[in-house]
Amino acid sequence: MENKKVNTETNKEVMIECKNLTKAYNGFKALDNLNLDIVKGEIFAFVGHNGAGKTTTMNLLVGLIEPTSGDAFISGHSIIKDPIEVKKIIGFLPENVNLYSGLTARQTVKYIADLNGGVAENKIDETLDRVGLEKVKDKRAEEFSKGMKQRLGIACVLVKDPEVLFLDEPTSGLDPTGKMEVQDLLKKLGDEGITIFYASHILGEVEDIADRVGILYQGKLQKILGKDEIEKVGEIYKEISVVV
Amino acid sequence: MNTTVVIAKKEFSENLRSTRFIILFGLFLFMLLLSAYSGTQNYADELESYNENMGTGNTDIPKPSILTAFQQLLGSRMVSSGITIIGAIIGIVIGFDAIVGERESGTLKFLLTQPIYRDTLINGKLLGFTILIFTVVAISSVMTIAVIGGITGVFPGGDELPRILVFNVMMFFYIMTFAVIGLFFSVFLKQSVDALLAAIAVFIIVTLLISPVATAVASFIAPMPSQSQVFVMRGGGGQTMDVVFAGGDRTASNRTGTASNRTGVSRGWQGMGEEMRAAMTKNRNVMQTIMYLSPSENFEHVNEVILDPYSEEMGGGREFGFGSQIHRSLPEGLGMVWGNIIALLVWLIVFFLASYVMFLRQDVGR
């Protein structure tokens, strides 16, 4: 059941709402009591070292795993009660995804579009154009560089016109050029008003893109930095790790 | 389009384009057509023998059927036939990385965040396998019939066509069984190479090792009198037929034996002492019960009986059982092998259900 919420400070619709979200594995809390609101059109970056709980959070929000306690809502839909409704409005790009090497870029995007009920043929071409792969749409993904593969993944995510985009370490393993390409694309998507929730362990790269940054440490959200504090993310992260 | 069909379509087209599938399918077709060619030689020999007998006034012998040529597809019975081995490998190759491959490449998470249920994904995979294997069997069947018909000038008709259809249906289920065994390990294990090795291990156990195991267990549970271990039976028409009773190794010198030596084998069996026959029957029953665990054995046995309307089981032992001159109808043949058909289907169903349940419960987030 849809239960949309509006943030009173910004007067914007809350697209992601976490309420005491917790995930434990055999007593170990991979994510501990997360409470968070992300509004429409916001780019929110989650930073933390490997194992801090970023991927767990992402997996919970996209419905891959169920929380031990608490709940989260995506555009008002509960991840526990309405996982299929949630999946209709989100796009998720996992870390290091290697899309079907035997399929062409166009076939891959069409496959994902068909799983979402199908789209017009020209929409597939438009989406590939949006991520800069229009010229190579008939080439197999196995011929692509890592950066191109990542852009193909983003095309698959975008073809369904998601309201919220979840990206797990989207620049992981990319060379500097590939990184720049993906970062530029994310900025462009942010400008288009898509809500983006993105996880990274590279503190430096969130400065240019994010509107807010959440610092996750040992499964707990330690601090949320606003636009004016983001450039100090490195220092603040260091302080938190010493204190904790 | 229904999402199960979308997944099946992608599974089908991706497999069809994969080099490993093309190579295996090519090898499968090559072996099948080679066996078909060899089968046409057998058919020609039997036809010649029949004509000679007719010339000498011996009219008891039934006219050879074109099924003789198809029987050759099952190999010599000294070893598992090419289609049994390569068919199983094709199945394994189709199934082994269905899920683990998606997991390794990260696409499993990607797929499961689309608005589909988990069972849609596994059902789609199974439907994809079904269409692909149906295509393999259909192409193989048409080409085999064309080769045999082209060489001999005789195309199957009447009672023969439904028998060939049953043979193809069994081939379909046989390949599907191994595809689903591959799928099971693909869900169960974390790396595709492990899934491939596990599925091949199962194939080796149920195809190559089960026979000596069955023999050993049967000898332990139901030992036979020592003189019956190896014996020689003199067949009718002056032919000598050696039947090595080292259970399960399926040695028979002439699986597609002519009617004259069939009669001889029957006489040999009937001539044995009661005690020996009882011991052999018991031993055979134990062995056959164990052999039900082998999809390959079930597949081959069903087809032997279906493609050879004159084959006969004796004393519970089918290995040296071509003793009849009575033509058995297809329903009668199916009645003889229903246990094997069910045993084959049980493998398919059990492994699919296990894969299904395990996949639905699996934590894909870690």
mmCIF file of N, CA and C in Angstrom, chain A residues 78-197:
data_model
loop_
_atom_site.group_PDB
_atom_site.id
_atom_site.type_symbol
_atom_site.label_atom_id
_atom_site.label_comp_id
_atom_site.label_asym_id
_atom_site.label_seq_id
_atom_site.Cartn_x
_atom_site.Cartn_y
_atom_site.Cartn_z
ATOM 1 N N SER A 78 6.252 -0.113 1.075
ATOM 2 C CA SER A 78 7.081 -0.843 2.031
ATOM 3 C C SER A 78 7.923 -1.896 1.302
ATOM 4 N N ILE A 79 9.184 -1.968 1.672
ATOM 5 C CA ILE A 79 10.050 -2.980 1.040
ATOM 6 C C ILE A 79 9.669 -4.392 1.495
ATOM 7 N N ILE A 80 8.974 -4.473 2.625
ATOM 8 C CA ILE A 80 8.572 -5.800 3.133
ATOM 9 C C ILE A 80 7.227 -6.216 2.550
ATOM 10 N N LYS A 81 6.288 -5.264 2.555
ATOM 11 C CA LYS A 81 4.929 -5.627 2.121
ATOM 12 C C LYS A 81 4.730 -5.525 0.613
ATOM 13 N N ASP A 82 5.390 -4.575 -0.034
ATOM 14 C CA ASP A 82 5.167 -4.380 -1.486
ATOM 15 C C ASP A 82 6.466 -4.483 -2.294
ATOM 16 N N PRO A 83 7.224 -5.571 -2.159
ATOM 17 C CA PRO A 83 8.522 -5.589 -2.853
ATOM 18 C C PRO A 83 8.398 -5.445 -4.386
ATOM 19 N N ILE A 84 7.336 -5.994 -4.959
ATOM 20 C CA ILE A 84 7.203 -5.900 -6.419
ATOM 21 C C ILE A 84 6.892 -4.460 -6.843
ATOM 22 N N GLU A 85 6.070 -3.766 -6.033
ATOM 23 C CA GLU A 85 5.777 -2.353 -6.333
ATOM 24 C C GLU A 85 7.060 -1.532 -6.236
ATOM 25 N N VAL A 86 7.862 -1.859 -5.225
ATOM 26 C CA VAL A 86 9.140 -1.150 -5.060
ATOM 27 C C VAL A 86 10.017 -1.372 -6.296
ATOM 28 N N LYS A 87 10.068 -2.635 -6.740
ATOM 29 C CA LYS A 87 10.949 -2.974 -7.875
ATOM 30 C C LYS A 87 10.484 -2.341 -9.185
ATOM 31 N N LYS A 88 9.211 -1.966 -9.223
ATOM 32 C CA LYS A 88 8.707 -1.314 -10.440
ATOM 33 C C LYS A 88 9.241 0.110 -10.566
ATOM 34 N N ILE A 89 9.539 0.732 -9.436
ATOM 35 C CA ILE A 89 9.905 2.154 -9.503
ATOM 36 C C ILE A 89 11.385 2.423 -9.225
ATOM 37 N N ILE A 90 12.126 1.343 -8.970
ATOM 38 C CA ILE A 90 13.558 1.566 -8.716
ATOM 39 C C ILE A 90 14.407 0.996 -9.850
ATOM 40 N N GLY A 91 15.623 1.490 -9.910
ATOM 41 C CA GLY A 91 16.624 0.881 -10.777
ATOM 42 C C GLY A 91 17.821 0.607 -9.901
ATOM 43 N N PHE A 92 18.417 -0.571 -10.025
ATOM 44 C CA PHE A 92 19.553 -0.923 -9.169
ATOM 45 C C PHE A 92 20.700 -1.435 -10.018
ATOM 46 N N LEU A 93 21.849 -0.853 -9.804
ATOM 47 C CA LEU A 93 23.052 -1.335 -10.489
ATOM 48 C C LEU A 93 24.008 -1.883 -9.438
ATOM 49 N N PRO A 94 24.144 -3.215 -9.364
ATOM 50 C CA PRO A 94 25.049 -3.788 -8.349
ATOM 51 C C PRO A 94 26.512 -3.486 -8.672
ATOM 52 N N GLU A 95 27.364 -3.756 -7.694
ATOM 53 C CA GLU A 95 28.798 -3.528 -7.887
ATOM 54 C C GLU A 95 29.345 -4.553 -8.877
ATOM 55 N N ASN A 96 30.211 -4.093 -9.764
ATOM 56 C CA ASN A 96 30.912 -4.970 -10.714
ATOM 57 C C ASN A 96 30.001 -5.897 -11.507
ATOM 58 N N VAL A 97 28.884 -5.386 -11.964
ATOM 59 C CA VAL A 97 28.007 -6.237 -12.761
ATOM 60 C C VAL A 97 28.603 -6.395 -14.159
ATOM 61 N N ASN A 98 28.530 -7.618 -14.654
ATOM 62 C CA ASN A 98 29.092 -7.915 -15.963
ATOM 63 C C ASN A 98 27.954 -8.463 -16.816
ATOM 64 N N LEU A 99 27.297 -7.579 -17.526
ATOM 65 C CA LEU A 99 26.080 -7.980 -18.247
ATOM 66 C C LEU A 99 26.366 -8.987 -19.362
ATOM 67 N N TYR A 100 25.328 -9.616 -19.801
ATOM 68 C CA TYR A 100 25.411 -10.752 -20.730
ATOM 69 C C TYR A 100 26.367 -10.517 -21.904
ATOM 70 N N SER A 101 27.495 -11.202 -21.865
ATOM 71 C CA SER A 101 28.527 -10.954 -22.866
ATOM 72 C C SER A 101 28.084 -11.379 -24.266
ATOM 73 N N GLY A 102 27.186 -12.348 -24.339
ATOM 74 C CA GLY A 102 26.752 -12.853 -25.648
ATOM 75 C C GLY A 102 25.687 -11.994 -26.308
ATOM 76 N N LEU A 103 25.132 -11.060 -25.573
ATOM 77 C CA LEU A 103 24.074 -10.217 -26.147
ATOM 78 C C LEU A 103 24.650 -8.867 -26.557
ATOM 79 N N THR A 104 24.025 -8.243 -27.545
ATOM 80 C CA THR A 104 24.449 -6.892 -27.927
ATOM 81 C C THR A 104 23.890 -5.914 -26.893
ATOM 82 N N ALA A 105 24.404 -4.686 -26.954
ATOM 83 C CA ALA A 105 23.932 -3.665 -26.008
ATOM 84 C C ALA A 105 22.419 -3.501 -26.147
ATOM 85 N N ARG A 106 21.951 -3.481 -27.368
ATOM 86 C CA ARG A 106 20.522 -3.266 -27.615
ATOM 87 C C ARG A 106 19.687 -4.442 -27.077
ATOM 88 N N GLN A 107 20.177 -5.664 -27.341
ATOM 89 C CA GLN A 107 19.447 -6.855 -26.856
ATOM 90 C C GLN A 107 19.390 -6.862 -25.325
ATOM 91 N N THR A 108 20.500 -6.457 -24.706
ATOM 92 C CA THR A 108 20.547 -6.459 -23.241
ATOM 93 C C THR A 108 19.522 -5.482 -22.676
ATOM 94 N N VAL A 109 19.508 -4.271 -23.234
ATOM 95 C CA VAL A 109 18.566 -3.254 -22.725
ATOM 96 C C VAL A 109 17.128 -3.703 -23.005
ATOM 97 N N LYS A 110 16.913 -4.304 -24.163
ATOM 98 C CA LYS A 110 15.555 -4.767 -24.510
ATOM 99 C C LYS A 110 15.098 -5.876 -23.547
ATOM 100 N N TYR A 111 16.039 -6.753 -23.201
ATOM 101 C CA TYR A 111 15.717 -7.843 -22.269
ATOM 102 C C TYR A 111 15.211 -7.277 -20.939
ATOM 103 N N ILE A 112 15.954 -6.304 -20.418
ATOM 104 C CA ILE A 112 15.556 -5.712 -19.130
ATOM 105 C C ILE A 112 14.229 -4.957 -19.290
ATOM 106 N N ALA A 113 14.078 -4.267 -20.413
ATOM 107 C CA ALA A 113 12.815 -3.538 -20.653
ATOM 108 C C ALA A 113 11.642 -4.514 -20.700
ATOM 109 N N ASP A 114 11.851 -5.648 -21.361
ATOM 110 C CA ASP A 114 10.770 -6.650 -21.463
ATOM 111 C C ASP A 114 10.404 -7.230 -20.094
ATOM 112 N N LEU A 115 11.403 -7.347 -19.235
ATOM 113 C CA LEU A 115 11.107 -7.849 -17.883
ATOM 114 C C LEU A 115 10.278 -6.846 -17.081
ATOM 115 N N ASN A 116 10.304 -5.605 -17.561
ATOM 116 C CA ASN A 116 9.521 -4.559 -16.896
ATOM 117 C C ASN A 116 8.253 -4.224 -17.677
ATOM 118 N N GLY A 117 7.846 -5.137 -18.511
ATOM 119 C CA GLY A 117 6.600 -4.923 -19.256
ATOM 120 C C GLY A 117 6.789 -4.407 -20.664
ATOM 121 N N GLY A 118 8.047 -4.145 -21.055
ATOM 122 C CA GLY A 118 8.337 -3.731 -22.427
ATOM 123 C C GLY A 118 8.207 -2.230 -22.627
ATOM 124 N N VAL A 119 9.001 -1.749 -23.588
ATOM 125 C CA VAL A 119 8.936 -0.314 -23.952
ATOM 126 C C VAL A 119 8.966 -0.226 -25.478
ATOM 127 N N ALA A 120 8.688 0.951 -25.990
ATOM 128 C CA ALA A 120 8.738 1.155 -27.448
ATOM 129 C C ALA A 120 10.181 0.974 -27.928
ATOM 130 N N GLU A 121 10.333 0.510 -29.156
ATOM 131 C CA GLU A 121 11.663 0.247 -29.714
ATOM 132 C C GLU A 121 12.557 1.499 -29.675
ATOM 133 N N ASN A 122 11.971 2.655 -30.021
ATOM 134 C CA ASN A 122 12.803 3.869 -30.061
ATOM 135 C C ASN A 122 13.276 4.294 -28.667
ATOM 136 N N LYS A 123 12.556 3.863 -27.657
ATOM 137 C CA LYS A 123 12.948 4.180 -26.275
ATOM 138 C C LYS A 123 14.286 3.498 -25.936
ATOM 139 N N ILE A 124 14.462 2.287 -26.482
ATOM 140 C CA ILE A 124 15.713 1.556 -26.231
ATOM 141 C C ILE A 124 16.885 2.322 -26.853
ATOM 142 N N ASP A 125 16.686 2.775 -28.069
ATOM 143 C CA ASP A 125 17.747 3.541 -28.735
ATOM 144 C C ASP A 125 18.011 4.865 -28.021
ATOM 145 N N GLU A 126 16.938 5.487 -27.586
ATOM 146 C CA GLU A 126 17.082 6.759 -26.855
ATOM 147 C C GLU A 126 17.892 6.562 -25.584
ATOM 148 N N THR A 127 17.596 5.456 -24.881
ATOM 149 C CA THR A 127 18.302 5.196 -23.615
ATOM 150 C C THR A 127 19.790 4.946 -23.882
ATOM 151 N N LEU A 128 20.064 4.193 -24.939
ATOM 152 C CA LEU A 128 21.477 3.932 -25.261
ATOM 153 C C LEU A 128 22.178 5.228 -25.656
ATOM 154 N N ASP A 129 21.448 6.097 -26.319
ATOM 155 C CA ASP A 129 21.989 7.395 -26.699
ATOM 156 C C ASP A 129 22.291 8.222 -25.448
ATOM 157 N N ARG A 130 21.389 8.108 -24.473
ATOM 158 C CA ARG A 130 21.524 8.863 -23.218
ATOM 159 C C ARG A 130 22.816 8.528 -22.487
ATOM 160 N N VAL A 131 23.255 7.272 -22.586
ATOM 161 C CA VAL A 131 24.493 6.877 -21.891
ATOM 162 C C VAL A 131 25.689 6.828 -22.846
ATOM 163 N N GLY A 132 25.483 7.307 -24.063
ATOM 164 C CA GLY A 132 26.585 7.400 -25.021
ATOM 165 C C GLY A 132 26.959 6.083 -25.683
ATOM 166 N N LEU A 133 26.011 5.161 -25.794
ATOM 167 C CA LEU A 133 26.331 3.864 -26.428
ATOM 168 C C LEU A 133 25.563 3.643 -27.729
ATOM 169 N N GLU A 134 24.947 4.694 -28.235
ATOM 170 C CA GLU A 134 24.120 4.565 -29.438
ATOM 171 C C GLU A 134 24.919 3.968 -30.616
ATOM 172 N N LYS A 135 26.174 4.421 -30.749
ATOM 173 C CA LYS A 135 26.977 3.979 -31.907
ATOM 174 C C LYS A 135 27.408 2.512 -31.815
ATOM 175 N N VAL A 136 27.414 1.983 -30.607
ATOM 176 C CA VAL A 136 27.884 0.593 -30.452
ATOM 177 C C VAL A 136 26.733 -0.334 -30.030
ATOM 178 N N LYS A 137 25.521 0.091 -30.295
ATOM 179 C CA LYS A 137 24.353 -0.650 -29.784
ATOM 180 C C LYS A 137 24.271 -2.080 -30.319
ATOM 181 N N ASP A 138 24.849 -2.321 -31.504
ATOM 182 C CA ASP A 138 24.759 -3.674 -32.062
ATOM 183 C C ASP A 138 26.007 -4.510 -31.795
ATOM 184 N N LYS A 139 26.872 -3.983 -30.960
ATOM 185 C CA LYS A 139 28.068 -4.758 -30.588
ATOM 186 C C LYS A 139 27.785 -5.554 -29.329
ATOM 187 N N ARG A 140 28.418 -6.722 -29.239
ATOM 188 C CA ARG A 140 28.235 -7.548 -28.033
ATOM 189 C C ARG A 140 28.952 -6.918 -26.842
ATOM 190 N N ALA A 141 28.379 -7.109 -25.677
ATOM 191 C CA ALA A 141 28.945 -6.512 -24.461
ATOM 192 C C ALA A 141 30.355 -7.020 -24.189
ATOM 193 N N GLU A 142 30.695 -8.206 -24.690
ATOM 194 C CA GLU A 142 32.033 -8.760 -24.440
ATOM 195 C C GLU A 142 33.131 -7.904 -25.085
ATOM 196 N N GLU A 143 32.722 -7.085 -26.082
ATOM 197 C CA GLU A 143 33.708 -6.229 -26.742
ATOM 198 C C GLU A 143 33.876 -4.886 -26.034
ATOM 199 N N PHE A 144 33.096 -4.650 -24.985
ATOM 200 C CA PHE A 144 33.091 -3.341 -24.330
ATOM 201 C C PHE A 144 34.195 -3.217 -23.280
ATOM 202 N N SER A 145 34.627 -1.962 -23.082
ATOM 203 C CA SER A 145 35.544 -1.683 -21.969
ATOM 204 C C SER A 145 34.722 -1.715 -20.677
ATOM 205 N N LYS A 146 35.417 -1.678 -19.541
ATOM 206 C CA LYS A 146 34.692 -1.712 -18.260
ATOM 207 C C LYS A 146 33.766 -0.514 -18.101
ATOM 208 N N GLY A 147 34.272 0.639 -18.543
ATOM 209 C CA GLY A 147 33.466 1.860 -18.443
ATOM 210 C C GLY A 147 32.208 1.755 -19.301
ATOM 211 N N MET A 148 32.372 1.204 -20.498
ATOM 212 C CA MET A 148 31.213 1.046 -21.394
ATOM 213 C C MET A 148 30.212 0.051 -20.808
ATOM 214 N N LYS A 149 30.753 -1.013 -20.189
ATOM 215 C CA LYS A 149 29.867 -2.013 -19.571
ATOM 216 C C LYS A 149 29.058 -1.367 -18.445
ATOM 217 N N GLN A 150 29.738 -0.501 -17.702
ATOM 218 C CA GLN A 150 29.049 0.164 -16.601
ATOM 219 C C GLN A 150 27.957 1.082 -17.147
ATOM 220 N N ARG A 151 28.254 1.758 -18.259
ATOM 221 C CA ARG A 151 27.245 2.641 -18.855
ATOM 222 C C ARG A 151 26.083 1.815 -19.415
ATOM 223 N N LEU A 152 26.418 0.617 -19.904
ATOM 224 C CA LEU A 152 25.345 -0.268 -20.388
ATOM 225 C C LEU A 152 24.445 -0.673 -19.212
ATOM 226 N N GLY A 153 25.089 -0.961 -18.080
ATOM 227 C CA GLY A 153 24.313 -1.289 -16.875
ATOM 228 C C GLY A 153 23.384 -0.145 -16.501
ATOM 229 N N ILE A 154 23.910 1.071 -16.589
ATOM 230 C CA ILE A 154 23.088 2.247 -16.247
ATOM 231 C C ILE A 154 21.939 2.387 -17.264
ATOM 232 N N ALA A 155 22.229 2.077 -18.523
ATOM 233 C CA ALA A 155 21.163 2.130 -19.544
ATOM 234 C C ALA A 155 20.040 1.146 -19.203
ATOM 235 N N CYS A 156 20.438 -0.043 -18.747
ATOM 236 C CA CYS A 156 19.436 -1.063 -18.364
ATOM 237 C C CYS A 156 18.581 -0.560 -17.196
ATOM 238 N N VAL A 157 19.237 0.194 -16.321
ATOM 239 C CA VAL A 157 18.523 0.721 -15.166
ATOM 240 C C VAL A 157 17.576 1.860 -15.590
ATOM 241 N N LEU A 158 18.062 2.659 -16.550
ATOM 242 C CA LEU A 158 17.287 3.841 -16.942
ATOM 243 C C LEU A 158 16.115 3.527 -17.867
ATOM 244 N N VAL A 159 16.196 2.436 -18.580
ATOM 245 C CA VAL A 159 15.189 2.158 -19.614
ATOM 246 C C VAL A 159 13.780 2.041 -19.022
ATOM 247 N N LYS A 160 13.717 1.714 -17.733
ATOM 248 C CA LYS A 160 12.395 1.582 -17.113
ATOM 249 C C LYS A 160 11.918 2.876 -16.459
ATOM 250 N N ASP A 161 12.653 3.971 -16.713
ATOM 251 C CA ASP A 161 12.320 5.270 -16.121
ATOM 252 C C ASP A 161 12.128 5.172 -14.612
ATOM 253 N N PRO A 162 13.166 4.827 -13.878
ATOM 254 C CA PRO A 162 12.989 4.655 -12.434
ATOM 255 C C PRO A 162 12.812 6.001 -11.725
ATOM 256 N N GLU A 163 12.120 5.944 -10.614
ATOM 257 C CA GLU A 163 11.987 7.167 -9.814
ATOM 258 C C GLU A 163 13.186 7.298 -8.881
ATOM 259 N N VAL A 164 13.722 6.141 -8.512
ATOM 260 C CA VAL A 164 14.889 6.129 -7.620
ATOM 261 C C VAL A 164 15.945 5.196 -8.195
ATOM 262 N N LEU A 165 17.170 5.695 -8.165
ATOM 263 C CA LEU A 165 18.275 4.910 -8.702
ATOM 264 C C LEU A 165 19.206 4.501 -7.559
ATOM 265 N N PHE A 166 19.516 3.206 -7.481
ATOM 266 C CA PHE A 166 20.456 2.719 -6.468
ATOM 267 C C PHE A 166 21.714 2.237 -7.191
ATOM 268 N N LEU A 167 22.837 2.794 -6.816
ATOM 269 C CA LEU A 167 24.085 2.408 -7.480
ATOM 270 C C LEU A 167 25.108 1.996 -6.424
ATOM 271 N N ASP A 168 25.559 0.762 -6.520
ATOM 272 C CA ASP A 168 26.523 0.261 -5.538
ATOM 273 C C ASP A 168 27.927 0.343 -6.136
ATOM 274 N N GLU A 169 28.737 1.217 -5.581
ATOM 275 C CA GLU A 169 30.120 1.422 -6.059
ATOM 276 C C GLU A 169 30.149 1.520 -7.590
ATOM 277 N N PRO A 170 29.486 2.498 -8.165
ATOM 278 C CA PRO A 170 29.373 2.537 -9.631
ATOM 279 C C PRO A 170 30.685 2.770 -10.362
ATOM 280 N N THR A 171 31.712 3.292 -9.649
ATOM 281 C CA THR A 171 32.980 3.535 -10.357
ATOM 282 C C THR A 171 34.051 2.518 -9.976
ATOM 283 N N SER A 172 33.637 1.501 -9.211
ATOM 284 C CA SER A 172 34.609 0.508 -8.756
ATOM 285 C C SER A 172 35.258 -0.214 -9.945
ATOM 286 N N GLY A 173 36.569 -0.274 -9.912
ATOM 287 C CA GLY A 173 37.309 -1.013 -10.938
ATOM 288 C C GLY A 173 37.455 -0.280 -12.263
ATOM 289 N N LEU A 174 36.994 0.961 -12.337
ATOM 290 C CA LEU A 174 37.104 1.692 -13.605
ATOM 291 C C LEU A 174 38.412 2.469 -13.665
ATOM 292 N N ASP A 175 38.917 2.664 -14.880
ATOM 293 C CA ASP A 175 40.105 3.509 -15.041
ATOM 294 C C ASP A 175 39.651 4.971 -14.930
ATOM 295 N N PRO A 176 40.604 5.914 -14.831
ATOM 296 C CA PRO A 176 40.198 7.323 -14.629
ATOM 297 C C PRO A 176 39.192 7.819 -15.672
ATOM 298 N N THR A 177 39.388 7.427 -16.934
ATOM 299 C CA THR A 177 38.455 7.891 -17.979
ATOM 300 C C THR A 177 37.066 7.310 -17.730
ATOM 301 N N GLY A 178 37.019 6.021 -17.447
ATOM 302 C CA GLY A 178 35.741 5.352 -17.181
ATOM 303 C C GLY A 178 35.040 5.980 -15.986
ATOM 304 N N LYS A 179 35.841 6.297 -14.960
ATOM 305 C CA LYS A 179 35.302 6.925 -13.752
ATOM 306 C C LYS A 179 34.653 8.264 -14.081
ATOM 307 N N MET A 180 35.377 9.034 -14.885
ATOM 308 C CA MET A 180 34.886 10.366 -15.251
ATOM 309 C C MET A 180 33.581 10.256 -16.046
ATOM 310 N N GLU A 181 33.568 9.296 -16.966
ATOM 311 C CA GLU A 181 32.370 9.105 -17.804
ATOM 312 C C GLU A 181 31.147 8.807 -16.933
ATOM 313 N N VAL A 182 31.357 7.895 -15.970
ATOM 314 C CA VAL A 182 30.226 7.500 -15.118
ATOM 315 C C VAL A 182 29.814 8.648 -14.208
ATOM 316 N N GLN A 183 30.813 9.369 -13.661
ATOM 317 C CA GLN A 183 30.488 10.497 -12.778
ATOM 318 C C GLN A 183 29.727 11.590 -13.533
ATOM 319 N N ASP A 184 30.144 11.855 -14.764
ATOM 320 C CA ASP A 184 29.443 12.866 -15.579
ATOM 321 C C ASP A 184 27.999 12.438 -15.820
ATOM 322 N N LEU A 185 27.850 11.144 -16.066
ATOM 323 C CA LEU A 185 26.511 10.615 -16.329
ATOM 324 C C LEU A 185 25.621 10.762 -15.091
ATOM 325 N N LEU A 186 26.196 10.489 -13.938
ATOM 326 C CA LEU A 186 25.412 10.608 -12.696
ATOM 327 C C LEU A 186 24.989 12.065 -12.449
ATOM 328 N N LYS A 187 25.923 12.982 -12.725
ATOM 329 C CA LYS A 187 25.591 14.410 -12.569
ATOM 330 C C LYS A 187 24.426 14.764 -13.476
ATOM 331 N N LYS A 188 24.514 14.275 -14.713
ATOM 332 C CA LYS A 188 23.466 14.561 -15.704
ATOM 333 C C LYS A 188 22.114 14.026 -15.208
ATOM 334 N N LEU A 189 22.142 12.816 -14.671
ATOM 335 C CA LEU A 189 20.893 12.205 -14.184
ATOM 336 C C LEU A 189 20.349 12.972 -12.988
ATOM 337 N N GLY A 190 21.276 13.430 -12.147
ATOM 338 C CA GLY A 190 20.866 14.241 -10.997
ATOM 339 C C GLY A 190 20.187 15.524 -11.462
ATOM 340 N N ASP A 191 20.763 16.130 -12.488
ATOM 341 C CA ASP A 191 20.173 17.362 -13.040
ATOM 342 C C ASP A 191 18.777 17.096 -13.617
ATOM 343 N N GLU A 192 18.568 15.873 -14.071
ATOM 344 C CA GLU A 192 17.255 15.520 -14.630
ATOM 345 C C GLU A 192 16.209 15.263 -13.540
ATOM 346 N N GLY A 193 16.652 15.293 -12.294
ATOM 347 C CA GLY A 193 15.697 15.170 -11.177
ATOM 348 C C GLY A 193 15.478 13.759 -10.663
ATOM 349 N N ILE A 194 16.341 12.819 -11.073
ATOM 350 C CA ILE A 194 16.197 11.449 -10.561
ATOM 351 C C ILE A 194 16.828 11.369 -9.161
ATOM 352 N N THR A 195 16.141 10.717 -8.257
ATOM 353 C CA THR A 195 16.695 10.519 -6.916
ATOM 354 C C THR A 195 17.755 9.417 -7.006
ATOM 355 N N ILE A 196 18.926 9.715 -6.508
ATOM 356 C CA ILE A 196 20.011 8.716 -6.604
ATOM 357 C C ILE A 196 20.556 8.406 -5.208
ATOM 358 N N PHE A 197 20.612 7.116 -4.916
ATOM 359 C CA PHE A 197 21.220 6.657 -3.666
ATOM 360 C C PHE A 197 22.439 5.864 -4.077
#
